[in-house]
PDB file of C-alpha atoms in Angstrom:
ATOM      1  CA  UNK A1306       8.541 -12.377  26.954  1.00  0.00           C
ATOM      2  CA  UNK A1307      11.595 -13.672  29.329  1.00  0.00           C
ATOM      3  CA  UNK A1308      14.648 -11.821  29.696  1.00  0.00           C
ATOM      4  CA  UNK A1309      17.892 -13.436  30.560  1.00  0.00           C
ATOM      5  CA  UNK A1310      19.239 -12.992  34.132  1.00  0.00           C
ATOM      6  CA  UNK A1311      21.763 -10.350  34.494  1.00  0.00           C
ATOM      7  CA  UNK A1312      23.722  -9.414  37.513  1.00  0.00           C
ATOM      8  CA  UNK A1313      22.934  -5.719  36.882  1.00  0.00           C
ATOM      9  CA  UNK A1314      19.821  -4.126  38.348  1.00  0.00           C
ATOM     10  CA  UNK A1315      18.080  -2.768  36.685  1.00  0.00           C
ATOM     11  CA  UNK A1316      19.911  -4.621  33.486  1.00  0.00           C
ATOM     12  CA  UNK A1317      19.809  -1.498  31.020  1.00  0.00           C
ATOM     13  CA  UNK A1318      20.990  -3.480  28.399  1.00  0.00           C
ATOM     14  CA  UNK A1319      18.842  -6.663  26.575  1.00  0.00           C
ATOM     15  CA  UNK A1320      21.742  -9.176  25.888  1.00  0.00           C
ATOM     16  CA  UNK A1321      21.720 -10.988  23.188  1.00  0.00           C
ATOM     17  CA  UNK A1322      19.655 -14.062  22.968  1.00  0.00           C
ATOM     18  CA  UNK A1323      17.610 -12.827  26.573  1.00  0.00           C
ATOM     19  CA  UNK A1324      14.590 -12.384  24.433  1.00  0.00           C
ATOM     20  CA  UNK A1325      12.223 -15.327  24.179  1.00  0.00           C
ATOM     21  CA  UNK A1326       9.226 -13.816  22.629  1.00  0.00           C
ATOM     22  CA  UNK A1327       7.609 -10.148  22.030  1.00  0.00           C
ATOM     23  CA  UNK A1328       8.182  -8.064  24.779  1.00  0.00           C
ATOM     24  CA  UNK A1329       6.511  -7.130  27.532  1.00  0.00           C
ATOM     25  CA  UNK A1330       6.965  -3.467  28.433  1.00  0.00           C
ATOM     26  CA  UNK A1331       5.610  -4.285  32.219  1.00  0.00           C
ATOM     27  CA  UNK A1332       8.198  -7.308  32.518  1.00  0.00           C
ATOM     28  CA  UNK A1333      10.717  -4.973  30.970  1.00  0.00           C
ATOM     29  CA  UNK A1334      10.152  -2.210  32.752  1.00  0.00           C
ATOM     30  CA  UNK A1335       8.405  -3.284  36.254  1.00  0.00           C
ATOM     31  CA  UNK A1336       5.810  -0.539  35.714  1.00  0.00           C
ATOM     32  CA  UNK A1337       2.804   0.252  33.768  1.00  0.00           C
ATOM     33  CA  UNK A1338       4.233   3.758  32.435  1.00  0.00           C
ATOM     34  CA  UNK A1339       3.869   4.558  28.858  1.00  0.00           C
ATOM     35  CA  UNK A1340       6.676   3.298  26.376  1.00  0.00           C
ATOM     36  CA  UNK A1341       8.795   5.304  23.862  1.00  0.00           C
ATOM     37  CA  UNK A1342      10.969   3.616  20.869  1.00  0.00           C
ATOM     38  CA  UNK A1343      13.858   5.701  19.635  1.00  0.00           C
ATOM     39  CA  UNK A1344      15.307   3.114  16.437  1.00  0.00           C
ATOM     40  CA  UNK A1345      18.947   3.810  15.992  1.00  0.00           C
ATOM     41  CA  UNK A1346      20.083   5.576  19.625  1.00  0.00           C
ATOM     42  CA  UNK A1347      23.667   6.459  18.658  1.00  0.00           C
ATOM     43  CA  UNK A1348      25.482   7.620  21.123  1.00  0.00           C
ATOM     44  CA  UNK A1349      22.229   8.681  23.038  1.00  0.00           C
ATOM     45  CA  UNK A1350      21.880  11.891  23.315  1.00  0.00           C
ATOM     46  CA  UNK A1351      18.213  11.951  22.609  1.00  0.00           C
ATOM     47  CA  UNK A1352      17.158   8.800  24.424  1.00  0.00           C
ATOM     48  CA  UNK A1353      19.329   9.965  27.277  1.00  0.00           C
ATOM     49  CA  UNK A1354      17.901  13.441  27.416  1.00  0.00           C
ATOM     50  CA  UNK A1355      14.205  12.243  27.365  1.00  0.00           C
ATOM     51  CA  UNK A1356      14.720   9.848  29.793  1.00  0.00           C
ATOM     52  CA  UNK A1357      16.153  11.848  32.533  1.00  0.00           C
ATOM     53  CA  UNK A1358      13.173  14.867  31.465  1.00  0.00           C
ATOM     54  CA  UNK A1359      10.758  12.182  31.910  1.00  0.00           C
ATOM     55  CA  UNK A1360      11.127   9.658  34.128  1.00  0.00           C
ATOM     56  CA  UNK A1361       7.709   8.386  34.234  1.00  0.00           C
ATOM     57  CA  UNK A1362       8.022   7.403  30.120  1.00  0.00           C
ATOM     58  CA  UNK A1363       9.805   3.754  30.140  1.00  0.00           C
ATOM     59  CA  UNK A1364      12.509   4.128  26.527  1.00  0.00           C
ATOM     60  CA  UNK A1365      13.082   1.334  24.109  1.00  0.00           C
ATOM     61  CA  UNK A1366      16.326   2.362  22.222  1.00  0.00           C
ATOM     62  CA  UNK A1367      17.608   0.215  19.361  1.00  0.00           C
ATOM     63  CA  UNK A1368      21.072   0.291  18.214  1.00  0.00           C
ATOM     64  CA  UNK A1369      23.423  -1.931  15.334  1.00  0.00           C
ATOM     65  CA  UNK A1370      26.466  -0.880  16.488  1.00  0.00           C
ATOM     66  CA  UNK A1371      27.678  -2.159  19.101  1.00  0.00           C
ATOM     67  CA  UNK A1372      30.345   0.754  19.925  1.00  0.00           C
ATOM     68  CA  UNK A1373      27.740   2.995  20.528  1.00  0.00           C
ATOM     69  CA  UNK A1374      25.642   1.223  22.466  1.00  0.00           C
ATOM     70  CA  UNK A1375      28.182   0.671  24.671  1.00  0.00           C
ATOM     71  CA  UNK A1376      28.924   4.598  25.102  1.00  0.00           C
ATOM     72  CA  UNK A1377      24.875   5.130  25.439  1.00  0.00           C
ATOM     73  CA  UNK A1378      24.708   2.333  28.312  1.00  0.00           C
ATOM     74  CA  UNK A1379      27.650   4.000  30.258  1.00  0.00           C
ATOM     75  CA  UNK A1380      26.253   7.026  29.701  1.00  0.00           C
ATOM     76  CA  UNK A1381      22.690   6.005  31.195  1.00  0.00           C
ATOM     77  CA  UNK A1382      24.500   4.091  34.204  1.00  0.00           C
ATOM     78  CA  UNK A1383      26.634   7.238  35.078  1.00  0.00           C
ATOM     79  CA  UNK A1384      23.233   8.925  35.062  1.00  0.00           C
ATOM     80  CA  UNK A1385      21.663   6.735  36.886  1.00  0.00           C
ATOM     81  CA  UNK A1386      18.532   6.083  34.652  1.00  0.00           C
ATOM     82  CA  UNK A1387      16.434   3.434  35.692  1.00  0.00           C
ATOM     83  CA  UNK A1388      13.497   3.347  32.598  1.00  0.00           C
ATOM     84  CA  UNK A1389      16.122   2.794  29.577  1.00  0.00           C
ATOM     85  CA  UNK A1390      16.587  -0.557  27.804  1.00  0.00           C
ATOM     86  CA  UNK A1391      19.193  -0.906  25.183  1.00  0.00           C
ATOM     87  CA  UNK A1392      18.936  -3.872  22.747  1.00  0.00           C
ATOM     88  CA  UNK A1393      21.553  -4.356  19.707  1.00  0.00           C
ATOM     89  CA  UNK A1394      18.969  -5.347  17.253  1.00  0.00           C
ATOM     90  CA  UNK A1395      17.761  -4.723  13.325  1.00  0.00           C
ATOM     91  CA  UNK A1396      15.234  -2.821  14.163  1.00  0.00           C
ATOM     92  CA  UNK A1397      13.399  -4.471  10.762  1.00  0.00           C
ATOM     93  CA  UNK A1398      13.332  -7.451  13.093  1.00  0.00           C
ATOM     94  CA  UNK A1399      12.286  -6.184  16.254  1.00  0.00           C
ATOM     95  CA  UNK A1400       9.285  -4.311  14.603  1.00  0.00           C
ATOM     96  CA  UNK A1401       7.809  -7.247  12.813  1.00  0.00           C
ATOM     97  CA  UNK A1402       8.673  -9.421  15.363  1.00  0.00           C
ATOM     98  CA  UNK A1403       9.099  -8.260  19.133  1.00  0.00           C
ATOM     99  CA  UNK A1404       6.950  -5.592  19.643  1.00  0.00           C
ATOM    100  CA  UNK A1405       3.268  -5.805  20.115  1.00  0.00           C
ATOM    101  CA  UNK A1406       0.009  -4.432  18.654  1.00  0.00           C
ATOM    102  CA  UNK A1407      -0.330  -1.195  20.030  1.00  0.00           C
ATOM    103  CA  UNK A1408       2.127  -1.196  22.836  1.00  0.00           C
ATOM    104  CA  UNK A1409       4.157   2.008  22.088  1.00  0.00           C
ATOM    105  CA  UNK A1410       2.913   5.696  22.458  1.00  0.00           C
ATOM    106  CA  UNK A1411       5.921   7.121  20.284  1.00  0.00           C
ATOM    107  CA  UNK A1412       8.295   5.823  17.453  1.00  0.00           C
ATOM    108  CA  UNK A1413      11.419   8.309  17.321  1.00  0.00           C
ATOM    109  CA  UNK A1414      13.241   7.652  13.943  1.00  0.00           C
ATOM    110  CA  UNK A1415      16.284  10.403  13.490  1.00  0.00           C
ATOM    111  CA  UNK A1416      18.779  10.326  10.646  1.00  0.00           C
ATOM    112  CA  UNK A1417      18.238   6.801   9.614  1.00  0.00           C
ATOM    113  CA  UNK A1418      21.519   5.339   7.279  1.00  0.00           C
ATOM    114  CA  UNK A1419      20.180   6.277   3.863  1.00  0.00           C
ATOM    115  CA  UNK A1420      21.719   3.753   1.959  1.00  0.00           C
ATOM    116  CA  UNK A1421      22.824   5.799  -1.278  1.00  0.00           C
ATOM    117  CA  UNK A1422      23.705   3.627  -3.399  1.00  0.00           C
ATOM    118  CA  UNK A1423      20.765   2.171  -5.667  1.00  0.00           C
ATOM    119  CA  UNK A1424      21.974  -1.341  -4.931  1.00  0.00           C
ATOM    120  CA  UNK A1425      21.637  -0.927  -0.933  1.00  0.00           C
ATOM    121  CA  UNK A1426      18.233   1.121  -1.169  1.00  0.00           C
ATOM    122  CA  UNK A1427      16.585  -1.676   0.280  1.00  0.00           C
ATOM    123  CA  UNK A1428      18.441  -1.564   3.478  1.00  0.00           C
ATOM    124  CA  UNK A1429      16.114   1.746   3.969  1.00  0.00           C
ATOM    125  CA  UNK A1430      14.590   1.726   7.389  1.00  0.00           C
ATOM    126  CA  UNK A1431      11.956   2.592   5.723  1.00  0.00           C
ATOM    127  CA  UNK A1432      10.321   0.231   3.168  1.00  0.00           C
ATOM    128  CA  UNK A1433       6.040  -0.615   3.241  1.00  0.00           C
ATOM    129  CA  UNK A1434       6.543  -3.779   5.220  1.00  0.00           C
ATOM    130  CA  UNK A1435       8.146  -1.387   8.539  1.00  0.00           C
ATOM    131  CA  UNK A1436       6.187   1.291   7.696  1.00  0.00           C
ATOM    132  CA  UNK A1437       2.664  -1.356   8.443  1.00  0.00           C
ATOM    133  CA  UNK A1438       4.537  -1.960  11.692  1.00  0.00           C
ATOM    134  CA  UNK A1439       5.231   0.810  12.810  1.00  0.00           C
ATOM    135  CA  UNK A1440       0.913   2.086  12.529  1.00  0.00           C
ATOM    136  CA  UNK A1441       0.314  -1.922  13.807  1.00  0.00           C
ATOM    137  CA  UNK A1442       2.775  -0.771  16.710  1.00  0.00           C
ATOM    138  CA  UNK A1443       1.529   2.167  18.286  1.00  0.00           C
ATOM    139  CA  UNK A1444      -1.097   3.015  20.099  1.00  0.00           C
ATOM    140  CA  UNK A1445      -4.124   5.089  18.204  1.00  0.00           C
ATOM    141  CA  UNK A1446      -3.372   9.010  18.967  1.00  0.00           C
ATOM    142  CA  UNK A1447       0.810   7.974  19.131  1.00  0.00           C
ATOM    143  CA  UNK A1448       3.110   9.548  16.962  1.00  0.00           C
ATOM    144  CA  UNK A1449       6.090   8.565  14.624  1.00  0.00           C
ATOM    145  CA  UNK A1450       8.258  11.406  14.538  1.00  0.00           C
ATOM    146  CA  UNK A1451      11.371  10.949  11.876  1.00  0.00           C
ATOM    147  CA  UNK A1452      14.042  13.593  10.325  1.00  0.00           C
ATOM    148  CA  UNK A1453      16.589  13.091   7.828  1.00  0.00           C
ATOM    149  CA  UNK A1454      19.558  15.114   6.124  1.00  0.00           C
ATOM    150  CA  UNK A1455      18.812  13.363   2.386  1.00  0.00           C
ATOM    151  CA  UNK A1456      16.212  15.717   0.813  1.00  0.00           C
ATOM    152  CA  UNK A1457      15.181  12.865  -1.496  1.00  0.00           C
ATOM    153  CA  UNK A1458      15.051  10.155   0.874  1.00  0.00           C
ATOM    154  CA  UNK A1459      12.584  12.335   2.675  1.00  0.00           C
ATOM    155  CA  UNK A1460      10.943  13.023  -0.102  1.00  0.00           C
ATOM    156  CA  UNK A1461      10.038   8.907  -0.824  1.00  0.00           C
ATOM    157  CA  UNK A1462       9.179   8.807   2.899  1.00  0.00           C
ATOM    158  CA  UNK A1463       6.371  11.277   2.814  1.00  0.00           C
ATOM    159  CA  UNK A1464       5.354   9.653  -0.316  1.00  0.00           C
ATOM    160  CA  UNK A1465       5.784   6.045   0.951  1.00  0.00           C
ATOM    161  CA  UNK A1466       3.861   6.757   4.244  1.00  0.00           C
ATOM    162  CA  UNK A1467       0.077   7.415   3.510  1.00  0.00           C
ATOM    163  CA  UNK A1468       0.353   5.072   0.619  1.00  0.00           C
ATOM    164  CA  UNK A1469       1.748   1.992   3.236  1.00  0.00           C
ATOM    165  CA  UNK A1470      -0.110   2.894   6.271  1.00  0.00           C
ATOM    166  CA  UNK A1471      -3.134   4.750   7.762  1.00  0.00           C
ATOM    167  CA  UNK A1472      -0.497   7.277   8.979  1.00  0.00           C
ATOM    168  CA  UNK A1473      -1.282  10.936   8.909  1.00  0.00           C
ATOM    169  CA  UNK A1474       1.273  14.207   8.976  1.00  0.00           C
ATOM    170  CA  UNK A1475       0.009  15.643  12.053  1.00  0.00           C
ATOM    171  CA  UNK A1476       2.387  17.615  14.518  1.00  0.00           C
ATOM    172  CA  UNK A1477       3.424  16.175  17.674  1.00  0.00           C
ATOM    173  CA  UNK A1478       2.613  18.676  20.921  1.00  0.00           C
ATOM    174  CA  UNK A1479       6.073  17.454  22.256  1.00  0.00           C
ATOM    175  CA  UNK A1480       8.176  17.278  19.694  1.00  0.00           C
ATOM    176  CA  UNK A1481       7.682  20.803  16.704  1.00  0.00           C
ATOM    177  CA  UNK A1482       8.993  20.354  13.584  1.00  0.00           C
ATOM    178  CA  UNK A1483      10.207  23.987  13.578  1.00  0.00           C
ATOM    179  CA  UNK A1484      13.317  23.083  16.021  1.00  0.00           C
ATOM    180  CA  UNK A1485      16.829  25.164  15.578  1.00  0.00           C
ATOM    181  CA  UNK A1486      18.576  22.781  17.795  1.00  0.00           C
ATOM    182  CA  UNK A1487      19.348  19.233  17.030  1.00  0.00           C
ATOM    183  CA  UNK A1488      17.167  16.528  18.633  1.00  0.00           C
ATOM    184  CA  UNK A1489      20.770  13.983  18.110  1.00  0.00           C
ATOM    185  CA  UNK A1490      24.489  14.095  17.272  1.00  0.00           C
ATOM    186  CA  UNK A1491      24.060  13.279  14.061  1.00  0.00           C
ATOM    187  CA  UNK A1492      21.620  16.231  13.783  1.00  0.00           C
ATOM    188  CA  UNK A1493      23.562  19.171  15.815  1.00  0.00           C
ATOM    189  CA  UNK A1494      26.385  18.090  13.810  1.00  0.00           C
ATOM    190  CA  UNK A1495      24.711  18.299  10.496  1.00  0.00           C
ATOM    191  CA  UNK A1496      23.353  21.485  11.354  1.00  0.00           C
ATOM    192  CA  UNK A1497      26.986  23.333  12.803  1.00  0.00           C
ATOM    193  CA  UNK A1498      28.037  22.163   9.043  1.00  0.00           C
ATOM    194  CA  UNK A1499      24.822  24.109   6.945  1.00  0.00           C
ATOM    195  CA  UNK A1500      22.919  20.880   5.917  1.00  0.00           C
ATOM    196  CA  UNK A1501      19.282  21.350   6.319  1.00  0.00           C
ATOM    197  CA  UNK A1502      17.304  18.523   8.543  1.00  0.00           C
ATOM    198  CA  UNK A1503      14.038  17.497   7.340  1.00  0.00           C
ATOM    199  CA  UNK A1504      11.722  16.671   9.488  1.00  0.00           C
ATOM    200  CA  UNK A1505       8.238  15.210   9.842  1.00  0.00           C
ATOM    201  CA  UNK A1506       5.513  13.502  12.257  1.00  0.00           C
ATOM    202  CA  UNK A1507       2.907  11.154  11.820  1.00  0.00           C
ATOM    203  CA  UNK A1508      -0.041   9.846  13.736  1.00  0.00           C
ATOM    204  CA  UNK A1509      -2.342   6.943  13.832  1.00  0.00           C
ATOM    205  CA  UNK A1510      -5.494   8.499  14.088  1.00  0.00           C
ATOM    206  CA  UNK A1511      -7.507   7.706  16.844  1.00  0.00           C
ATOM    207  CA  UNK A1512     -10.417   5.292  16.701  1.00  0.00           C
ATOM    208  CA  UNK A1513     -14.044   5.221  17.194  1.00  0.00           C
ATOM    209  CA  UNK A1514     -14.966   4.651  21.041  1.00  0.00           C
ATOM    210  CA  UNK A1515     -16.767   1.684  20.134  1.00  0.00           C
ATOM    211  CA  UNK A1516     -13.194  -0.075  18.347  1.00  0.00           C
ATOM    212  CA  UNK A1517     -11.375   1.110  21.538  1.00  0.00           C
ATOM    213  CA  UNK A1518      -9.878  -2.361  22.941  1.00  0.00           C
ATOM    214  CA  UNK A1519      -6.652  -3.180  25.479  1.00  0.00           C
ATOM    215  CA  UNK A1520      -5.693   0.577  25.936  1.00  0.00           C
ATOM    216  CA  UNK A1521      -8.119   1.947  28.322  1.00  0.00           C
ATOM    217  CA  UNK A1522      -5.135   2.420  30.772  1.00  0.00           C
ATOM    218  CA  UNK A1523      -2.205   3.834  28.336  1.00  0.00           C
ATOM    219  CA  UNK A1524      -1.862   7.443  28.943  1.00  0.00           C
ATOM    220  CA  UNK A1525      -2.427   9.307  26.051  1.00  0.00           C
ATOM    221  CA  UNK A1526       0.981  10.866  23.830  1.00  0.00           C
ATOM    222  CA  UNK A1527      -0.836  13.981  24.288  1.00  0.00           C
ATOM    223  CA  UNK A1528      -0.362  14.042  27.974  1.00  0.00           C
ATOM    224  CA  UNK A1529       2.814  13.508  28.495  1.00  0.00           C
ATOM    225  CA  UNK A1530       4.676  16.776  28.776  1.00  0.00           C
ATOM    226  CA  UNK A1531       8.378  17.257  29.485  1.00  0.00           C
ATOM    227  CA  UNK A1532       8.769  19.153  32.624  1.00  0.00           C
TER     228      UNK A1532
END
């Protein structure tokens, strides 16, 4: 992967057209440190948070609009974060095509848009073909944690999961379903107004020792801890 030259160090945000292949989390990053993706960051309150609690975790966060992105790059400059990137992306795309096998120790997926009306449903982040991505993406042992407001929407995702993917529910060390406070805006401000959140967690089970291949360094999800 090559990113475009920027004047900004370190350049928080991926600009459009920079990327010229799957990415390289070492390139990206200039470490080795495990790699997080948060798919739609808002205004990045979660991202942000996690970032600043962990600095040794490098964080993907992907982001449509444009306006918020914005808000979560200022907000990560004022802060003076140095293992964010922020790319304005469908994160469809950047899943089937930018990330590679196994590179990724946590998928973050929080109120996704869910596309109501029966004629949009398959703008749904989550459809079979991401859902194979996401499993191809992480790293055996990592974790896709996800929440949503739309009791039936989560209802097809923990139906759509297993059947898609070798996914399993598990629960994530780090991240408890059982959670009073929001994780995001969108989920502290769902919650001040009485709707329930519904939330879940996957994992990609681990494999065999003998099918263990290209991760011997990644730091297991397990051990990362916030501090």
């Amino acid at each position: 992967m090559s990113i475009a030259a920027s004047s900004e160090s370190p350049a928080l945000e991926i600009l459009p057209g920079g990327v010229g292949g799957p990415f390289d989390f070492r390139s990206l990053f200039g470490n080795d440190g495990p790699a997080e993706l948060e798919i739609g960051v808002g205004k990045g309150r979660f991202l942000l948070g996690q970032a600043a609690a962990r600095p040794e975790v490098n964080f993907l966060g992907i982001e449509w609009s444009l306006k918020y992105l914005r808000v979560a790059k200022e907000r990560a400059q004022r802060q003076g974060l140095t293992n964010v990137r922020l790319f304005r992306a469908d994160a469809r795309h950047v899943l089937a095509t930018l990330l590679p096998d196994r590179s990724v120790v946590r998928v973050h997926v929080y109120c996704p848009d869910p596309w109501p009306k029966k004629r949009h449903r398959k703008r749904r982040m989550f459809t079979p073909a991401a859902v194979n991505h996401i499993e191809r993406v992480l790293v055996p042992g990592g974790y896709l944690d996800l929440s949503t407001d739309v009791r039936d929407y989560f209802d097809e995702i923990r139906e759509l999961v297993p059947g898609a993917s070798g996914l399993r529910e598990a629960e994530d060390p780090l991240f408890p379903i059982e959670s009073s406070g929001g994780r995001t805006s969108y989920e502290a401000k769902y919650l001040q107004a009485g709707r329930p959140i519904h939330r879940t967690t996957y994992v990609r089970p681990a494999e065999p020792p003998g099918r263990r291949q290209g991760i011997s360094t990644m730091m297991s999800p397990d051990s990362i801890r916030t501090r």
